[in-house]
mmCIF file of C-alpha atoms in Angstrom:
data_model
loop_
_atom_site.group_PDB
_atom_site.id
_atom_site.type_symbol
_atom_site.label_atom_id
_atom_site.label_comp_id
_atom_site.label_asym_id
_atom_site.label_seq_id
_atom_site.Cartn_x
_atom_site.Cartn_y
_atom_site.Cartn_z
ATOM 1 C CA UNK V 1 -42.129 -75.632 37.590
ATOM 2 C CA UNK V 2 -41.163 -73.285 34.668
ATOM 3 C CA UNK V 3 -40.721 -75.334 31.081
ATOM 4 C CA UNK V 4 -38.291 -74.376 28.333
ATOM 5 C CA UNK V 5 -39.449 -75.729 24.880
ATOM 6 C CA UNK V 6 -36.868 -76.636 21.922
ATOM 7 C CA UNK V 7 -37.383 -76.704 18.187
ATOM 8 C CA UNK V 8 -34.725 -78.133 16.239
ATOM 9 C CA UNK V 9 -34.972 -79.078 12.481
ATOM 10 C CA UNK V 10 -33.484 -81.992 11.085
ATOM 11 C CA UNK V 11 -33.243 -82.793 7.471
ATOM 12 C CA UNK V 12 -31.726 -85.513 5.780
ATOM 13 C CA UNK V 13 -29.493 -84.790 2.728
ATOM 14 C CA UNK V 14 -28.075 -88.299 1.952
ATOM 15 C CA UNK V 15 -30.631 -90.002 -0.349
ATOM 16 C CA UNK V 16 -28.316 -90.720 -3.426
ATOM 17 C CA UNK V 17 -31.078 -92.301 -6.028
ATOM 18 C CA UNK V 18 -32.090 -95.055 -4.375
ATOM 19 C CA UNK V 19 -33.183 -94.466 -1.006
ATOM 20 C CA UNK V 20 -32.536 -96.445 1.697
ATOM 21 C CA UNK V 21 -32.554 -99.445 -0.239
ATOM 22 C CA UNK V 22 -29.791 -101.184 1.834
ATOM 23 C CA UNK V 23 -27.237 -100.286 4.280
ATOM 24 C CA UNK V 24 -24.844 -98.428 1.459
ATOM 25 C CA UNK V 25 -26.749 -97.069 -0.770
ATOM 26 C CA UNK V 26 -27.472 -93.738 1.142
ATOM 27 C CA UNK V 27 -25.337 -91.443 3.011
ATOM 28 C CA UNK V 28 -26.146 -89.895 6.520
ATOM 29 C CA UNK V 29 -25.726 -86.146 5.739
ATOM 30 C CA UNK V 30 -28.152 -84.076 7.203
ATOM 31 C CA UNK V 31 -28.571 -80.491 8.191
ATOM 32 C CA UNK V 32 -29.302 -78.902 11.666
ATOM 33 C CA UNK V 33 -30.969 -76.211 11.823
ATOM 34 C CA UNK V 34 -33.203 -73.626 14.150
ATOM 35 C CA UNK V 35 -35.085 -70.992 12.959
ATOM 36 C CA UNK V 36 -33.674 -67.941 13.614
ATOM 37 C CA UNK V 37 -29.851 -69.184 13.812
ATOM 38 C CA UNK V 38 -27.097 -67.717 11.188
ATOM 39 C CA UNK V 39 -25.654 -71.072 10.684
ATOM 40 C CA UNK V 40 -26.843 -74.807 10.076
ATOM 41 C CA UNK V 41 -24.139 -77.720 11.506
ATOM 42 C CA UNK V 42 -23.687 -80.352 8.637
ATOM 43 C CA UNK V 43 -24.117 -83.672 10.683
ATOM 44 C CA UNK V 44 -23.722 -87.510 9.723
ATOM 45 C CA UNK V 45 -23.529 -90.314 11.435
ATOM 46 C CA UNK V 46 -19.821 -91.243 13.036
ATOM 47 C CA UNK V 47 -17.475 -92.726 10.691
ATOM 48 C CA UNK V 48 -17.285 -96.384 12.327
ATOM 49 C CA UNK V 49 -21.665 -96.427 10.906
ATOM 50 C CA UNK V 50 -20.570 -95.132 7.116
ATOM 51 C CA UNK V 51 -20.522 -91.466 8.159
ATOM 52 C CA UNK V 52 -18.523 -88.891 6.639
ATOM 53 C CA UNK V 53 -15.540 -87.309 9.297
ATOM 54 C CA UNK V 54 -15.736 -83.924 8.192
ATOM 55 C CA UNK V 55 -19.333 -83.257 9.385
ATOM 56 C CA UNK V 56 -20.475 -83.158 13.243
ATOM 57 C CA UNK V 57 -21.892 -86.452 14.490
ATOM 58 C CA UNK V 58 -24.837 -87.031 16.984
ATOM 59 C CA UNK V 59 -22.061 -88.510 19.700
ATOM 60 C CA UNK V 60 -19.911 -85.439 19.485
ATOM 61 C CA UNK V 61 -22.832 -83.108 19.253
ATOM 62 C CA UNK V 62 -23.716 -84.600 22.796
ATOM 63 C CA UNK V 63 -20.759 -84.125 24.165
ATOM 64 C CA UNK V 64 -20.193 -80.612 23.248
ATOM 65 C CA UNK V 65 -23.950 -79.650 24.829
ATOM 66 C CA UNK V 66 -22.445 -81.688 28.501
ATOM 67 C CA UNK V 67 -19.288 -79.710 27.914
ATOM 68 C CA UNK V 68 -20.521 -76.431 27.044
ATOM 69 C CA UNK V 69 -23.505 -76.354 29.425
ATOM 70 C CA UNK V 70 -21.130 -77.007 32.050
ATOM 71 C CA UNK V 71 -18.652 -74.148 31.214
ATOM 72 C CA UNK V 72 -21.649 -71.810 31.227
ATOM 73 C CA UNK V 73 -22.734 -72.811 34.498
ATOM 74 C CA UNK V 74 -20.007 -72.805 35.671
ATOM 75 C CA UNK V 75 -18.651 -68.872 34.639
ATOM 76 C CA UNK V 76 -22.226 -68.330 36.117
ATOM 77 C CA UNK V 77 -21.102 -69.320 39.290
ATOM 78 C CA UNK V 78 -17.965 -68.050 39.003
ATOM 79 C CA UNK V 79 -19.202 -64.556 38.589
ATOM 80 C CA UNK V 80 -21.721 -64.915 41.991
ATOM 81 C CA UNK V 81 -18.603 -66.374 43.801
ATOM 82 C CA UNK V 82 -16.872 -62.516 42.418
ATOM 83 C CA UNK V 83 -13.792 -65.340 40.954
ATOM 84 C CA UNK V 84 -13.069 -64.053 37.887
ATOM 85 C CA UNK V 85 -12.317 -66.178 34.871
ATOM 86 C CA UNK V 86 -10.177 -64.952 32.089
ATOM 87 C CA UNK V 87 -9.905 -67.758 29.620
ATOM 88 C CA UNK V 88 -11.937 -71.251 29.846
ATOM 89 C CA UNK V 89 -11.097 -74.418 27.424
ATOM 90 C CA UNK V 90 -12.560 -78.033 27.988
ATOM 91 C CA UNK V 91 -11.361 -81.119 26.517
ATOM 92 C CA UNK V 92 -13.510 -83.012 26.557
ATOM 93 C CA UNK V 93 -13.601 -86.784 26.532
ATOM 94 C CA UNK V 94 -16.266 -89.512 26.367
ATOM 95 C CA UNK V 95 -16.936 -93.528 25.745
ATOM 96 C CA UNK V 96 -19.577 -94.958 24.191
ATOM 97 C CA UNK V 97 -20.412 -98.518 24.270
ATOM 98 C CA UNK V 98 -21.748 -100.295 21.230
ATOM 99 C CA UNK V 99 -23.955 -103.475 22.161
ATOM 100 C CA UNK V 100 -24.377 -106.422 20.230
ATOM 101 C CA UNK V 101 -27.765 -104.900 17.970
ATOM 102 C CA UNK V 102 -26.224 -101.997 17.381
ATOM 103 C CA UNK V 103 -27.972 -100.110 20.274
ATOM 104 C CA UNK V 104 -25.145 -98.041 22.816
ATOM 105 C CA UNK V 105 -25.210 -95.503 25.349
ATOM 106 C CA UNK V 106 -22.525 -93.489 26.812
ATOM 107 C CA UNK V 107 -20.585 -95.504 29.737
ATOM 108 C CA UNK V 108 -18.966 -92.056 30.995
ATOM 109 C CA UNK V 109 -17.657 -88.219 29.788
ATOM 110 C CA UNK V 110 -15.037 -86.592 31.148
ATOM 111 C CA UNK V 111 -14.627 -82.711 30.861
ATOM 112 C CA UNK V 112 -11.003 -81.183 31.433
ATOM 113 C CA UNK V 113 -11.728 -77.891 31.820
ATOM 114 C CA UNK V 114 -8.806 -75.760 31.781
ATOM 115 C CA UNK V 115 -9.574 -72.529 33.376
ATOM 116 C CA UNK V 116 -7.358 -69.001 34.058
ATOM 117 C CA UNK V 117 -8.528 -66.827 37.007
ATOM 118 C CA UNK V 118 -7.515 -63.905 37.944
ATOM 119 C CA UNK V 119 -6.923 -64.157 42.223
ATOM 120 C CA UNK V 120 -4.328 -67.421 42.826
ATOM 121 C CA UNK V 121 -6.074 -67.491 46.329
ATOM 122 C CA UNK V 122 -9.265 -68.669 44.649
ATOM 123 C CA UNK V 123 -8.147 -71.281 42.852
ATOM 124 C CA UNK V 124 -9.056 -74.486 45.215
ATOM 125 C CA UNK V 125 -12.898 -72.531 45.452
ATOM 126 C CA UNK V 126 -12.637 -72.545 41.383
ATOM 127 C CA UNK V 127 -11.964 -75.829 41.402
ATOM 128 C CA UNK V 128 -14.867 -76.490 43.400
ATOM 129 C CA UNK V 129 -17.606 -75.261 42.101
ATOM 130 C CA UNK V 130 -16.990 -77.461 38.750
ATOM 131 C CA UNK V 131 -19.047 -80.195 41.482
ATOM 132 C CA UNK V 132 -22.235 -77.322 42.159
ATOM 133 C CA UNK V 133 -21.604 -76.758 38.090
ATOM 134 C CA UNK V 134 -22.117 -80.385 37.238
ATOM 135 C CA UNK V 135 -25.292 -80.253 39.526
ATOM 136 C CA UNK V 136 -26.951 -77.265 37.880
ATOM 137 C CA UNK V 137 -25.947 -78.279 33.954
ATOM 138 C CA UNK V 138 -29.307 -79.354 32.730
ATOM 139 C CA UNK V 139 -27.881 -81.724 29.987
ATOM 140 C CA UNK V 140 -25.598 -83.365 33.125
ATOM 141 C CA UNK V 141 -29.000 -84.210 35.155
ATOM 142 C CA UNK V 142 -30.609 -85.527 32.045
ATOM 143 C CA UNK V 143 -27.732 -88.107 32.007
ATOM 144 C CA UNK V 144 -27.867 -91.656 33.524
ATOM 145 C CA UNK V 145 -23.674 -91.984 33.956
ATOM 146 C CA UNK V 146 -21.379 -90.181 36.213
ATOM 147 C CA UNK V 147 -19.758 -87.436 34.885
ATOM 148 C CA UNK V 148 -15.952 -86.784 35.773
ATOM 149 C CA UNK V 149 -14.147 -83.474 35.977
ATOM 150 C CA UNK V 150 -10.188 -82.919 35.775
ATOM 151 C CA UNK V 151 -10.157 -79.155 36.066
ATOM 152 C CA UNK V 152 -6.675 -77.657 35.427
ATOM 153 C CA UNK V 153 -6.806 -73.677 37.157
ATOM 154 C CA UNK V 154 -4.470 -71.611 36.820
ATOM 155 C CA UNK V 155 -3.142 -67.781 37.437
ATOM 156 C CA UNK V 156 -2.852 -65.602 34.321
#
């Protein structure tokens, strides 16, 4: 089996003077970073645990990996398949469920693809091979939920 190793770094910019010394008194800013990469993403935590909205969170972060490992994937298979793909956009949904410690997990993610092709008699095989896509994504088979699709195709 071939591995793929992952460095990420992940640095907390939130300590305001005092620390963590209760549940206010610190932000959850951090930076994401990889070495090598032009940008760093400005995270915190979601706004409903004292995060700040204008920065990416860890939930949405997730989703856009599912969503965007999917879509590649998916033009990958495309292109074998000779169905060519013009323009690709996913909206993509997902719940998370917040248990009584404070502990969740995602219940389910939905990804509404909506995809332009070029050949209107490939549309229904377009459609799919968003299922073979969803089998191939890495992040999907590192997931314990179902994943839903609701791809919209369509003819330029």
């Amino acid at each position: 089996m071939k591995k793929h190793t992952y460095l990420v770094n992940i640095e907390w910019i939130g300590n305001q003077g005092d620390g963590t010394i209760d549940y206010t008194s610190y932000n959850r800013n951090h930076t994401i970073s990889v070495e090598g990469k032009y940008n760093d993403i400005l995270g915190s935590s979601d706004p409903s645990f004292l995060g700040d909205r204008s920065k990416y969170n860890p939930e949405e972060l997730f989703l856009s990996s599912l969503s965007a490992c999917h879509m590649l994937w998916y033009l990958h298979l495309c292109s074998v398949h000779k169905i060519v793909v013009t323009d690709y956009k996913d909206n993509a949904s997902g719940i998370m469920e917040e248990s009584k410690d404070g502990s969740g997990k995602f219940a389910e993610v939905t990804l509404h693809p909506t995809v332009v092709i070029e050949n209107e008699k490939q549309i229904e095989k377009a459609n799919e091979l968003h299922v073979q896509a969803n089998k191939m994504c890495f992040i999907a088979n590192s997931c314990n939920f179902k994943i839903g699709h609701k791809p919209q195709t369509m003819v330029r």
